[in-house]
């Protein structure tokens, strides 16, 4: 277990951000964890990504994350510079890592006279090592993740919107208590359920939560930054990577809600257990936005969902009749777990 004790100033400064770089490194952890067959919904994507690493020499430096072990200096996975950076912005920040930051962080993990081979170049030839890693990550990103990124970004935007509303309405305590089954909040301790054992205190810092589609690869955290404690967690929407239905998904003839309203509308109803936009639903469910719009129009007409404008977004949610349909007819376990 990783136990992080948060004081009140740190808890009060809780924020949420996305990070393409953290997605990339956690996807590499997933590939290393599952060298043969990744679990659904990552199976098809992982086959493609394994081919990228095997056949694209330019992506080879990205394999460094498979060599680090569970503990490594956080300059290799820096805190996102903004709330929603591009991969190019994060890689630019990685390239610009100052020598003094590397010199400060490495002794927390390794003795200067016993550096592992993968880490030594960041000391002996810092800029070349940083550029090599950034170039490898960019090549890997372009070939293995970029084709999926628009849908991933839509799902992550939806996650951030949902969590930000919860944070504003109910405060950080309620947000952390409902973050993920592997992230536990027993004030003042935030526990990450992992095999490793470690405990530390965050005093007068800022807690940054980073939702990841690829968090199945690893539940990660960053503690080396002097002002920010960053923690990742699994976001909804990984189903968008799926190349086939979930194992054990019942056929439409045995799904009572699908029999009643159709499989697509049943998926939309279940996904609206929390409010969502059309784009977010499309990304989460792996459906075309036009298809989702058609289902929503029918469900609106039937009076089982509603729509409300929040800023520049239009959010859909369940009416009491929709809640009754989902709860009384029964949820689809495969959809819910994704």
mmCIF file of N, CA and C in Angstrom, residues 41-42 151-152 155-156 159 213 234-242 274 280 283-286 338:
data_model
loop_
_atom_site.group_PDB
_atom_site.id
_atom_site.type_symbol
_atom_site.label_atom_id
_atom_site.label_comp_id
_atom_site.label_asym_id
_atom_site.label_seq_id
_atom_site.Cartn_x
_atom_site.Cartn_y
_atom_site.Cartn_z
ATOM 1 N N UNK A 41 -10.539 -4.409 -22.266
ATOM 2 C CA UNK A 41 -10.730 -4.038 -23.668
ATOM 3 C C UNK A 41 -9.446 -3.649 -24.394
ATOM 4 N N UNK A 42 -8.285 -3.942 -23.809
ATOM 5 C CA UNK A 42 -7.007 -3.506 -24.386
ATOM 6 C C UNK A 42 -6.439 -4.497 -25.396
ATOM 7 N N UNK A 151 -10.786 10.078 -29.501
ATOM 8 C CA UNK A 151 -11.826 9.432 -28.694
ATOM 9 C C UNK A 151 -11.411 9.367 -27.230
ATOM 10 N N UNK A 152 -10.140 9.065 -26.967
ATOM 11 C CA UNK A 152 -9.652 9.041 -25.595
ATOM 12 C C UNK A 152 -9.798 10.420 -24.950
ATOM 13 N N UNK A 155 -13.354 11.122 -23.921
ATOM 14 C CA UNK A 155 -13.712 10.390 -22.698
ATOM 15 C C UNK A 155 -13.051 11.025 -21.479
ATOM 16 N N UNK A 156 -11.807 11.452 -21.600
ATOM 17 C CA UNK A 156 -11.113 12.076 -20.478
ATOM 18 C C UNK A 156 -11.703 13.445 -20.145
ATOM 19 N N UNK A 159 -14.611 12.791 -18.100
ATOM 20 C CA UNK A 159 -14.212 12.419 -16.741
ATOM 21 C C UNK A 159 -13.854 13.652 -15.924
ATOM 22 N N UNK A 213 -6.894 6.479 -19.199
ATOM 23 C CA UNK A 213 -7.505 5.331 -19.870
ATOM 24 C C UNK A 213 -6.645 4.084 -19.640
ATOM 25 N N UNK A 234 -7.916 5.071 -12.691
ATOM 26 C CA UNK A 234 -8.542 4.564 -13.908
ATOM 27 C C UNK A 234 -9.782 5.378 -14.258
ATOM 28 N N UNK A 235 -9.777 5.970 -15.452
ATOM 29 C CA UNK A 235 -10.941 6.701 -15.950
ATOM 30 C C UNK A 235 -11.872 5.750 -16.687
ATOM 31 N N UNK A 236 -13.140 6.109 -16.745
ATOM 32 C CA UNK A 236 -14.053 5.381 -17.608
ATOM 33 C C UNK A 236 -13.701 5.650 -19.062
ATOM 34 N N UNK A 237 -14.056 4.744 -19.946
ATOM 35 C CA UNK A 237 -13.864 4.985 -21.365
ATOM 36 C C UNK A 237 -12.890 4.048 -22.038
ATOM 37 N N UNK A 238 -12.266 3.129 -21.289
ATOM 38 C CA UNK A 238 -11.309 2.203 -21.909
ATOM 39 C C UNK A 238 -11.971 1.331 -22.965
ATOM 40 N N UNK A 239 -13.297 1.187 -22.895
ATOM 41 C CA UNK A 239 -14.012 0.364 -23.868
ATOM 42 C C UNK A 239 -13.819 0.869 -25.292
ATOM 43 N N UNK A 240 -13.480 2.161 -25.450
ATOM 44 C CA UNK A 240 -13.280 2.695 -26.799
ATOM 45 C C UNK A 240 -12.114 2.019 -27.514
ATOM 46 N N UNK A 241 -11.225 1.361 -26.762
ATOM 47 C CA UNK A 241 -10.101 0.652 -27.367
ATOM 48 C C UNK A 241 -10.478 -0.750 -27.828
ATOM 49 N N UNK A 242 -11.651 -1.226 -27.425
ATOM 50 C CA UNK A 242 -12.030 -2.621 -27.671
ATOM 51 C C UNK A 242 -12.256 -2.883 -29.155
ATOM 52 N N UNK A 274 -24.229 8.619 -14.684
ATOM 53 C CA UNK A 274 -23.765 9.950 -14.344
ATOM 54 C C UNK A 274 -23.882 10.795 -15.608
ATOM 55 N N UNK A 280 -18.814 12.526 -25.079
ATOM 56 C CA UNK A 280 -18.326 11.653 -24.027
ATOM 57 C C UNK A 280 -18.962 10.278 -24.071
ATOM 58 N N UNK A 283 -17.418 8.307 -26.964
ATOM 59 C CA UNK A 283 -16.079 7.792 -26.645
ATOM 60 C C UNK A 283 -16.156 6.651 -25.649
ATOM 61 N N UNK A 284 -16.977 6.804 -24.634
ATOM 62 C CA UNK A 284 -17.078 5.777 -23.593
ATOM 63 C C UNK A 284 -17.642 4.471 -24.139
ATOM 64 N N UNK A 285 -18.644 4.588 -25.019
ATOM 65 C CA UNK A 285 -19.330 3.398 -25.514
ATOM 66 C C UNK A 285 -18.751 2.853 -26.808
ATOM 67 N N UNK A 286 -17.855 3.615 -27.441
ATOM 68 C CA UNK A 286 -17.304 3.157 -28.714
ATOM 69 C C UNK A 286 -18.304 3.228 -29.849
ATOM 70 N N UNK A 338 -16.705 -1.724 -17.773
ATOM 71 C CA UNK A 338 -15.858 -0.953 -18.663
ATOM 72 C C UNK A 338 -15.843 0.507 -18.298
#
